[in-house]
mmCIF file of C-alpha atoms in Angstrom:
data_model
loop_
_atom_site.group_PDB
_atom_site.id
_atom_site.type_symbol
_atom_site.label_atom_id
_atom_site.label_comp_id
_atom_site.label_asym_id
_atom_site.label_seq_id
_atom_site.Cartn_x
_atom_site.Cartn_y
_atom_site.Cartn_z
ATOM 1 C CA MET W 277 65.048 -74.563 -125.481
ATOM 2 C CA PRO W 278 68.190 -72.489 -125.008
ATOM 3 C CA PRO W 279 68.507 -70.978 -121.634
ATOM 4 C CA SER W 280 69.152 -67.364 -122.877
ATOM 5 C CA SER W 281 64.848 -67.892 -124.144
ATOM 6 C CA PHE W 282 63.865 -68.890 -120.554
ATOM 7 C CA LEU W 283 65.506 -66.027 -119.168
ATOM 8 C CA ALA W 284 63.962 -63.838 -121.721
ATOM 9 C CA GLU W 285 60.438 -65.342 -121.185
ATOM 10 C CA VAL W 286 61.628 -64.518 -117.206
ATOM 11 C CA LYS W 287 62.500 -60.891 -117.869
ATOM 12 C CA ASP W 288 59.105 -60.817 -119.774
ATOM 13 C CA ALA W 289 56.769 -62.297 -117.447
ATOM 14 C CA VAL W 290 58.156 -60.477 -114.355
ATOM 15 C CA THR W 291 58.624 -56.979 -115.254
ATOM 16 C CA PRO W 292 60.132 -54.386 -113.136
ATOM 17 C CA ARG W 293 57.001 -52.805 -112.350
ATOM 18 C CA ALA W 294 55.757 -56.229 -111.206
ATOM 19 C CA THR W 295 59.071 -56.920 -109.164
ATOM 20 C CA LEU W 296 58.105 -53.335 -107.122
ATOM 21 C CA LEU W 297 55.022 -54.554 -106.426
ATOM 22 C CA VAL W 298 56.152 -57.755 -105.046
ATOM 23 C CA VAL W 299 58.749 -56.587 -103.250
ATOM 24 C CA GLY W 300 56.050 -54.306 -101.849
ATOM 25 C CA VAL W 301 54.015 -57.020 -100.887
ATOM 26 C CA ILE W 302 56.503 -58.532 -98.849
ATOM 27 C CA ALA W 303 57.269 -55.378 -97.265
ATOM 28 C CA LEU W 304 53.751 -54.995 -95.933
ATOM 29 C CA GLN W 305 53.895 -58.451 -95.152
ATOM 30 C CA LEU W 306 56.959 -58.030 -92.566
ATOM 31 C CA LEU W 307 55.588 -54.744 -91.118
ATOM 32 C CA PHE W 308 52.011 -56.501 -90.515
ATOM 33 C CA ILE W 309 54.163 -59.051 -88.291
ATOM 34 C CA ALA W 310 56.223 -56.604 -86.729
ATOM 35 C CA SER W 311 53.748 -54.432 -86.040
ATOM 36 C CA TYR W 312 51.120 -56.492 -84.396
ATOM 37 C CA VAL W 313 53.717 -58.783 -82.710
ATOM 38 C CA GLY W 314 55.147 -55.849 -81.111
ATOM 39 C CA ALA W 315 52.269 -54.031 -79.889
ATOM 40 C CA LEU W 316 50.699 -57.162 -78.494
ATOM 41 C CA HIS W 317 53.341 -59.594 -77.452
ATOM 42 C CA ASP W 318 54.253 -58.432 -73.887
ATOM 43 C CA PRO W 319 51.258 -55.895 -72.695
ATOM 44 C CA LYS W 320 52.326 -54.117 -69.660
ATOM 45 C CA PRO W 321 50.510 -51.112 -67.770
ATOM 46 C CA LYS W 322 51.780 -48.141 -68.145
ATOM 47 C CA ASP W 323 50.674 -44.815 -66.132
ATOM 48 C CA VAL W 324 47.151 -46.294 -66.012
ATOM 49 C CA PRO W 325 44.782 -43.105 -64.756
ATOM 50 C CA PHE W 326 43.870 -44.379 -61.147
ATOM 51 C CA GLY W 327 41.898 -42.943 -58.636
ATOM 52 C CA LEU W 328 42.363 -43.008 -55.102
ATOM 53 C CA VAL W 329 39.653 -42.404 -51.998
ATOM 54 C CA ALA W 330 40.435 -42.250 -48.643
ATOM 55 C CA PRO W 331 41.122 -39.933 -45.933
ATOM 56 C CA GLN W 332 43.924 -36.899 -46.397
ATOM 57 C CA ALA W 333 46.828 -38.440 -44.724
ATOM 58 C CA ALA W 334 46.525 -42.204 -46.232
ATOM 59 C CA ALA W 335 45.392 -40.498 -49.350
ATOM 60 C CA ALA W 336 48.870 -38.825 -49.876
ATOM 61 C CA GLN W 337 50.699 -42.017 -48.616
ATOM 62 C CA ALA W 338 48.758 -44.305 -50.894
ATOM 63 C CA VAL W 339 49.560 -41.804 -54.136
ATOM 64 C CA THR W 340 52.894 -42.132 -53.108
ATOM 65 C CA ARG W 341 53.583 -45.379 -52.946
ATOM 66 C CA ILE W 342 51.891 -46.007 -56.042
ATOM 67 C CA GLU W 343 54.005 -43.292 -57.625
ATOM 68 C CA ARG W 344 57.206 -45.106 -56.755
ATOM 69 C CA LEU W 345 56.017 -48.487 -57.890
ATOM 70 C CA PRO W 346 58.754 -50.164 -60.494
ATOM 71 C CA GLY W 347 57.950 -48.913 -64.163
ATOM 72 C CA SER W 348 55.192 -46.504 -63.120
ATOM 73 C CA PRO W 349 52.269 -48.951 -64.019
ATOM 74 C CA LEU W 350 49.912 -46.702 -62.457
ATOM 75 C CA ASP W 351 49.281 -42.538 -62.689
ATOM 76 C CA PRO W 352 47.510 -41.986 -59.282
ATOM 77 C CA ARG W 353 45.331 -39.031 -58.504
ATOM 78 C CA ALA W 354 43.595 -38.321 -55.025
ATOM 79 C CA LEU W 355 39.804 -38.299 -55.405
ATOM 80 C CA PRO W 356 37.492 -36.989 -52.519
ATOM 81 C CA ASP W 357 34.752 -39.971 -52.476
ATOM 82 C CA GLU W 358 33.708 -42.746 -54.087
ATOM 83 C CA ALA W 359 30.794 -40.911 -55.821
ATOM 84 C CA ALA W 360 33.673 -38.746 -57.390
ATOM 85 C CA ALA W 361 35.340 -41.890 -58.506
ATOM 86 C CA ARG W 362 32.334 -43.405 -60.287
ATOM 87 C CA ASN W 363 31.914 -40.113 -62.264
ATOM 88 C CA GLN W 364 35.272 -39.942 -63.613
ATOM 89 C CA LEU W 365 35.430 -43.469 -64.479
ATOM 90 C CA THR W 366 31.801 -43.007 -66.748
ATOM 91 C CA GLN W 367 33.803 -39.874 -67.872
ATOM 92 C CA ARG W 368 36.797 -42.159 -68.806
ATOM 93 C CA ASP W 369 39.225 -39.815 -67.234
ATOM 94 C CA ILE W 370 40.321 -43.070 -64.862
ATOM 95 C CA ASP W 371 40.520 -46.465 -65.641
ATOM 96 C CA ALA W 372 40.052 -47.620 -62.240
ATOM 97 C CA ALA W 373 39.759 -46.655 -58.723
ATOM 98 C CA LEU W 374 40.830 -47.839 -55.212
ATOM 99 C CA ILE W 375 38.495 -47.136 -52.357
ATOM 100 C CA ILE W 376 40.722 -46.813 -48.848
ATOM 101 C CA ASP W 377 38.801 -48.409 -45.618
ATOM 102 C CA PRO W 378 41.134 -47.321 -42.937
ATOM 103 C CA ARG W 379 38.292 -48.932 -40.303
ATOM 104 C CA GLY W 380 39.163 -52.283 -41.561
ATOM 105 C CA SER W 381 41.469 -54.209 -43.960
ATOM 106 C CA THR W 382 38.900 -55.002 -46.941
ATOM 107 C CA ASP W 383 39.540 -51.709 -49.514
ATOM 108 C CA THR W 384 37.186 -51.656 -52.949
ATOM 109 C CA LEU W 385 38.256 -51.508 -56.374
ATOM 110 C CA LEU W 386 36.276 -49.938 -58.965
ATOM 111 C CA VAL W 387 36.730 -51.436 -62.573
ATOM 112 C CA ALA W 388 34.951 -50.700 -66.228
ATOM 113 C CA SER W 389 35.471 -53.757 -68.296
ATOM 114 C CA GLY W 390 33.441 -52.015 -70.637
ATOM 115 C CA GLY W 391 36.499 -50.490 -71.692
ATOM 116 C CA GLY W 392 38.522 -53.356 -72.132
ATOM 117 C CA ARG W 393 38.311 -56.607 -69.738
ATOM 118 C CA VAL W 394 41.970 -57.408 -70.490
ATOM 119 C CA LEU W 395 42.555 -53.749 -68.883
ATOM 120 C CA SER W 396 40.495 -54.579 -65.752
ATOM 121 C CA THR W 397 41.732 -57.717 -65.374
ATOM 122 C CA THR W 398 45.340 -56.686 -65.170
ATOM 123 C CA LEU W 399 44.713 -53.578 -62.580
ATOM 124 C CA THR W 400 42.680 -56.442 -60.429
ATOM 125 C CA ALA W 401 46.018 -58.653 -60.675
ATOM 126 C CA LEU W 402 48.164 -55.768 -60.017
ATOM 127 C CA VAL W 403 46.216 -53.798 -56.949
ATOM 128 C CA THR W 404 45.469 -57.453 -55.406
ATOM 129 C CA THR W 405 49.150 -58.098 -55.245
ATOM 130 C CA LEU W 406 49.929 -54.642 -54.014
ATOM 131 C CA GLU W 407 47.453 -54.668 -51.149
ATOM 132 C CA LYS W 408 48.354 -58.074 -50.289
ATOM 133 C CA SER W 409 51.941 -56.956 -49.521
ATOM 134 C CA GLU W 410 50.104 -54.325 -47.194
ATOM 135 C CA ARG W 411 48.415 -57.418 -45.465
ATOM 136 C CA ARG W 412 45.297 -55.961 -47.136
ATOM 137 C CA THR W 413 42.327 -57.756 -49.310
ATOM 138 C CA ILE W 414 39.943 -55.753 -52.048
ATOM 139 C CA ARG W 415 36.855 -56.462 -52.865
ATOM 140 C CA THR W 416 36.434 -55.483 -56.952
ATOM 141 C CA ILE W 417 33.082 -53.781 -58.292
ATOM 142 C CA ASP W 418 32.409 -53.747 -61.888
ATOM 143 C CA VAL W 419 30.905 -50.346 -62.178
ATOM 144 C CA ILE W 420 30.625 -50.681 -66.037
ATOM 145 C CA PRO W 421 30.507 -54.225 -67.016
ATOM 146 C CA SER W 422 31.183 -55.293 -70.465
ATOM 147 C CA ALA W 423 27.510 -56.865 -72.311
ATOM 148 C CA PRO W 424 26.722 -60.244 -71.746
ATOM 149 C CA HIS W 425 27.357 -60.979 -75.388
ATOM 150 C CA ASP W 426 30.257 -58.862 -75.402
ATOM 151 C CA PRO W 427 32.029 -60.490 -72.361
ATOM 152 C CA ASN W 428 35.882 -59.596 -73.384
ATOM 153 C CA GLY W 429 34.644 -56.485 -74.607
ATOM 154 C CA LEU W 430 36.059 -56.707 -78.028
ATOM 155 C CA SER W 431 32.862 -56.764 -80.180
ATOM 156 C CA SER W 432 33.197 -52.865 -80.584
ATOM 157 C CA PHE W 433 37.000 -53.280 -82.097
ATOM 158 C CA TYR W 434 35.614 -55.693 -84.628
ATOM 159 C CA LEU W 435 32.881 -53.410 -85.494
ATOM 160 C CA VAL W 436 34.922 -50.874 -86.362
ATOM 161 C CA ILE W 437 37.823 -52.956 -88.171
ATOM 162 C CA GLY W 438 34.838 -53.830 -90.146
ATOM 163 C CA TRP W 439 33.566 -50.447 -90.962
ATOM 164 C CA CYS W 440 37.394 -49.643 -91.710
ATOM 165 C CA VAL W 441 37.547 -52.718 -94.230
ATOM 166 C CA GLY W 442 34.117 -51.399 -95.883
ATOM 167 C CA GLY W 443 35.673 -48.004 -96.399
ATOM 168 C CA TYR W 444 39.056 -49.336 -98.469
ATOM 169 C CA LEU W 445 37.508 -52.002 -100.133
ATOM 170 C CA GLY W 446 34.677 -49.787 -101.289
ATOM 171 C CA ALA W 447 37.188 -47.040 -102.549
ATOM 172 C CA ALA W 448 39.429 -49.945 -104.314
ATOM 173 C CA ALA W 449 36.641 -51.040 -105.664
ATOM 174 C CA LEU W 450 35.608 -47.753 -107.453
ATOM 175 C CA ALA W 451 39.690 -47.554 -108.369
ATOM 176 C CA ILE W 452 39.235 -51.235 -110.007
ATOM 177 C CA SER W 453 36.530 -50.859 -111.955
ATOM 178 C CA ALA W 454 37.279 -46.931 -113.380
ATOM 179 C CA GLY W 455 41.040 -46.499 -112.556
ATOM 180 C CA ALA W 456 42.968 -45.251 -109.407
ATOM 181 C CA LYS W 457 43.056 -42.081 -110.673
ATOM 182 C CA PRO W 458 39.786 -39.750 -111.693
ATOM 183 C CA SER W 459 40.214 -37.892 -114.756
ATOM 184 C CA ASN W 460 38.440 -34.813 -113.470
ATOM 185 C CA PRO W 461 37.062 -33.148 -110.539
ATOM 186 C CA THR W 462 33.728 -34.204 -111.720
ATOM 187 C CA ARG W 463 34.423 -38.002 -111.516
ATOM 188 C CA ALA W 464 36.184 -37.684 -108.088
ATOM 189 C CA ALA W 465 32.916 -35.607 -106.761
ATOM 190 C CA ILE W 466 30.911 -38.659 -108.103
ATOM 191 C CA ARG W 467 33.465 -40.917 -106.400
ATOM 192 C CA LEU W 468 33.026 -39.132 -103.157
ATOM 193 C CA ALA W 469 29.356 -39.473 -103.065
ATOM 194 C CA VAL W 470 29.510 -43.103 -103.770
ATOM 195 C CA MET W 471 31.737 -43.330 -100.754
ATOM 196 C CA ALA W 472 29.091 -41.342 -99.112
ATOM 197 C CA LEU W 473 26.294 -43.912 -100.029
ATOM 198 C CA VAL W 474 28.159 -46.646 -99.230
ATOM 199 C CA ALA W 475 29.090 -45.401 -95.465
ATOM 200 C CA ILE W 476 25.807 -45.120 -95.101
ATOM 201 C CA ALA W 477 24.388 -48.237 -95.959
ATOM 202 C CA GLY W 478 27.613 -49.751 -94.088
ATOM 203 C CA GLY W 479 27.387 -47.968 -90.962
ATOM 204 C CA LEU W 480 23.656 -48.675 -90.660
ATOM 205 C CA GLY W 481 24.260 -52.504 -91.489
ATOM 206 C CA GLY W 482 27.259 -52.880 -88.531
ATOM 207 C CA ALA W 483 25.200 -50.648 -86.019
ATOM 208 C CA LEU W 484 22.045 -53.330 -86.581
ATOM 209 C CA ILE W 485 24.373 -56.499 -86.390
ATOM 210 C CA THR W 486 26.602 -55.592 -83.443
ATOM 211 C CA GLY W 487 22.513 -54.109 -81.549
ATOM 212 C CA PRO W 488 19.407 -55.432 -82.305
ATOM 213 C CA ILE W 489 20.227 -58.366 -84.101
ATOM 214 C CA LEU W 490 22.938 -60.007 -81.869
ATOM 215 C CA ASP W 491 22.892 -57.895 -79.217
ATOM 216 C CA ALA W 492 26.510 -57.819 -78.969
ATOM 217 C CA LEU W 493 26.988 -54.044 -78.090
ATOM 218 C CA PRO W 494 24.465 -51.419 -75.677
ATOM 219 C CA GLY W 495 23.805 -47.907 -76.629
ATOM 220 C CA SER W 496 22.358 -46.202 -78.950
ATOM 221 C CA THR W 497 21.823 -47.633 -82.598
ATOM 222 C CA ALA W 498 21.279 -44.440 -84.222
ATOM 223 C CA ALA W 499 24.681 -42.856 -82.948
ATOM 224 C CA LEU W 500 26.616 -46.282 -83.813
ATOM 225 C CA TRP W 501 24.962 -45.525 -87.236
ATOM 226 C CA GLY W 502 26.415 -42.223 -87.394
ATOM 227 C CA LEU W 503 29.582 -43.280 -86.235
ATOM 228 C CA GLY W 504 30.094 -45.886 -88.270
ATOM 229 C CA THR W 505 28.977 -43.692 -91.550
ATOM 230 C CA LEU W 506 31.840 -41.134 -90.506
ATOM 231 C CA ILE W 507 34.341 -44.051 -89.818
ATOM 232 C CA ILE W 508 33.650 -45.277 -93.552
ATOM 233 C CA PHE W 509 33.638 -42.325 -95.267
ATOM 234 C CA ALA W 510 36.800 -41.050 -93.160
ATOM 235 C CA VAL W 511 39.065 -44.168 -94.430
ATOM 236 C CA GLY W 512 37.173 -44.537 -98.167
ATOM 237 C CA ALA W 513 38.046 -40.544 -98.685
ATOM 238 C CA ALA W 514 41.596 -41.193 -97.610
ATOM 239 C CA THR W 515 42.044 -44.082 -99.833
ATOM 240 C CA LEU W 516 40.343 -42.211 -102.853
ATOM 241 C CA ALA W 517 42.867 -39.413 -101.595
ATOM 242 C CA LEU W 518 46.152 -41.839 -101.922
ATOM 243 C CA GLN W 519 45.016 -43.576 -105.055
ATOM 244 C CA GLY W 520 44.624 -39.763 -106.683
ATOM 245 C CA VAL W 521 48.070 -38.888 -105.718
ATOM 246 C CA PHE W 522 49.666 -42.169 -105.904
ATOM 247 C CA GLY W 523 47.656 -44.373 -108.411
ATOM 248 C CA THR W 524 47.512 -48.113 -107.041
ATOM 249 C CA ILE W 525 50.132 -47.702 -104.627
ATOM 250 C CA GLY W 526 47.730 -46.052 -102.487
ATOM 251 C CA ILE W 527 45.972 -48.638 -101.412
ATOM 252 C CA GLY W 528 48.454 -50.409 -100.039
ATOM 253 C CA LEU W 529 49.504 -46.880 -98.452
ATOM 254 C CA VAL W 530 46.140 -47.528 -96.782
ATOM 255 C CA ILE W 531 46.543 -50.808 -95.800
ATOM 256 C CA LEU W 532 49.764 -49.776 -93.708
ATOM 257 C CA LEU W 533 48.380 -46.912 -91.885
ATOM 258 C CA VAL W 534 44.854 -48.528 -91.510
ATOM 259 C CA VAL W 535 45.533 -52.458 -91.351
ATOM 260 C CA ILE W 536 49.077 -52.131 -90.145
ATOM 261 C CA LEU W 537 49.376 -49.642 -87.968
ATOM 262 C CA GLY W 538 46.225 -48.902 -86.857
ATOM 263 C CA ASN W 539 44.517 -51.715 -85.816
ATOM 264 C CA PRO W 540 46.847 -52.847 -83.301
ATOM 265 C CA SER W 541 47.208 -49.621 -81.826
ATOM 266 C CA ALA W 542 43.360 -49.108 -81.813
ATOM 267 C CA GLY W 543 43.239 -50.359 -78.139
ATOM 268 C CA GLY W 544 40.929 -53.045 -79.100
ATOM 269 C CA ALA W 545 42.844 -56.492 -78.239
ATOM 270 C CA LEU W 546 44.962 -54.240 -75.777
ATOM 271 C CA PRO W 547 43.374 -51.163 -74.686
ATOM 272 C CA PRO W 548 45.914 -47.906 -74.665
ATOM 273 C CA PRO W 549 47.651 -48.266 -71.286
ATOM 274 C CA LEU W 550 48.930 -51.919 -72.306
ATOM 275 C CA LEU W 551 50.119 -50.760 -75.365
ATOM 276 C CA PRO W 552 53.971 -49.864 -75.886
ATOM 277 C CA PRO W 553 54.578 -46.438 -76.258
ATOM 278 C CA PHE W 554 54.818 -45.823 -80.044
ATOM 279 C CA TRP W 555 51.608 -47.843 -80.743
ATOM 280 C CA LYS W 556 50.184 -45.898 -77.623
ATOM 281 C CA ALA W 557 50.797 -42.852 -79.348
ATOM 282 C CA ILE W 558 49.888 -43.564 -83.177
ATOM 283 C CA GLY W 559 46.655 -45.154 -81.852
ATOM 284 C CA PRO W 560 44.302 -42.197 -81.095
ATOM 285 C CA ALA W 561 45.310 -40.035 -84.279
ATOM 286 C CA LEU W 562 44.237 -43.314 -86.603
ATOM 287 C CA PRO W 563 40.631 -43.979 -87.492
ATOM 288 C CA PRO W 564 40.856 -47.579 -85.836
ATOM 289 C CA GLY W 565 41.731 -46.177 -82.692
ATOM 290 C CA ALA W 566 39.495 -42.845 -82.749
ATOM 291 C CA GLY W 567 37.049 -45.173 -83.921
ATOM 292 C CA THR W 568 37.230 -47.998 -81.129
ATOM 293 C CA TRP W 569 37.558 -45.277 -78.449
ATOM 294 C CA SER W 570 34.077 -43.351 -79.791
ATOM 295 C CA THR W 571 32.428 -47.049 -80.299
ATOM 296 C CA ARG W 572 33.082 -47.570 -76.587
ATOM 297 C CA SER W 573 31.814 -44.406 -75.126
ATOM 298 C CA ILE W 574 28.515 -44.928 -77.081
ATOM 299 C CA ALA W 575 28.067 -48.828 -75.663
ATOM 300 C CA TYR W 576 29.530 -48.133 -72.382
ATOM 301 C CA PHE W 577 30.248 -44.444 -70.793
ATOM 302 C CA ASP W 578 26.838 -42.557 -71.915
ATOM 303 C CA ASN W 579 28.689 -40.852 -75.032
ATOM 304 C CA ASN W 580 31.292 -38.859 -72.871
ATOM 305 C CA ALA W 581 35.067 -38.146 -73.933
ATOM 306 C CA MET W 582 34.062 -38.253 -77.866
ATOM 307 C CA THR W 583 35.120 -35.090 -78.738
ATOM 308 C CA THR W 584 38.589 -35.467 -79.522
ATOM 309 C CA PRO W 585 38.114 -38.983 -81.573
ATOM 310 C CA LEU W 586 35.230 -37.637 -83.700
ATOM 311 C CA LEU W 587 37.401 -34.377 -84.728
ATOM 312 C CA VAL W 588 40.156 -37.067 -85.574
ATOM 313 C CA LEU W 589 37.844 -38.955 -87.606
ATOM 314 C CA ALA W 590 36.139 -35.856 -89.279
ATOM 315 C CA ALA W 591 40.010 -34.498 -90.254
ATOM 316 C CA TRP W 592 40.648 -37.708 -92.111
ATOM 317 C CA ALA W 593 37.751 -37.330 -94.013
ATOM 318 C CA VAL W 594 37.822 -33.753 -94.963
ATOM 319 C CA ALA W 595 41.363 -34.030 -95.617
ATOM 320 C CA GLY W 596 40.680 -37.242 -97.746
ATOM 321 C CA THR W 597 38.046 -35.109 -100.089
ATOM 322 C CA ALA W 598 39.949 -32.170 -100.359
ATOM 323 C CA ILE W 599 43.109 -34.300 -101.542
ATOM 324 C CA THR W 600 41.146 -36.414 -103.643
ATOM 325 C CA LEU W 601 39.356 -32.846 -105.364
ATOM 326 C CA ALA W 602 42.666 -31.083 -105.851
ATOM 327 C CA ALA W 603 44.182 -34.305 -107.450
ATOM 328 C CA ALA W 604 42.090 -34.620 -109.721
ATOM 329 C CA ALA W 605 41.963 -30.436 -110.554
ATOM 330 C CA LEU W 606 45.532 -30.787 -111.033
ATOM 331 C CA ARG W 607 45.442 -33.735 -113.252
ATOM 332 C CA ARG W 608 43.081 -31.962 -115.370
ATOM 333 C CA ARG W 609 44.827 -29.055 -115.907
ATOM 334 C CA ALA W 610 48.122 -30.810 -116.282
ATOM 335 C CA SER W 611 46.368 -32.500 -119.164
ATOM 336 C CA THR W 612 44.806 -29.498 -120.933
ATOM 337 C CA THR W 613 48.191 -27.776 -120.785
#
């Protein structure tokens, strides 16, 4: 067979569209590696909200000493007493607190491993070193410990990942079965309604598995169900929106936003204070980050500090719904003119 025939077969088999898709896959692969390794390869605490309880003079000195630490690992603030420190830990205003005892040589460190055991372990090691340099010792009290079946505090993160996967795969399945771009607003609305049903079922299933069935997470099953429904629908609506605007490429864009950027910045494997600046900045604005924070708040922190992440998830849901319907309306209008 002449070489030209083989080249013709190659050109026929590997179309320009297929070439672009393969290049896109390679780009997503490399971005995945860069994002995950970049976010997680060298965890260092940076400006961790940190409480200090001590007599006024000692507190001022301790705050100044901590503020001058190389690399600014802690963001110290003086608190009036231990009760205030415990309250701020519960409210998620601080991640740890040091209670200095001027009458002795042993101080008390309050941590909350429910917010991420890696962070509490890192802070314990850091403060132990600081205290040792002052010829002092610490005893550590885990005020909000992670559950016995969630020793590393990762169940909330994995639950949110599962919910996000349900969102974009559910929307992708609708696209595969009936085309990426719905032909009219009615069909777009039907897809959104189906996505809502998927979200309700997936949210309930995830809450039951991690709660009553496996006993991995404490907290209200009903609250987790509601949160899971919102997360799945937010990701699903965003996927439908991107598919409606960009077609099949929209699925790749969702993977970029949710998987490649969202998962490593979510604060699951490494809580936000241990992430590099870029990932720490984007995490709260993406569904995995908002979802992980909210899940931990439900499980360990009495539903505190959830307003902002819930608004973020609601914004994704509302924007995804609006863009999906608008794209279908514009497509319908274009087809009738």
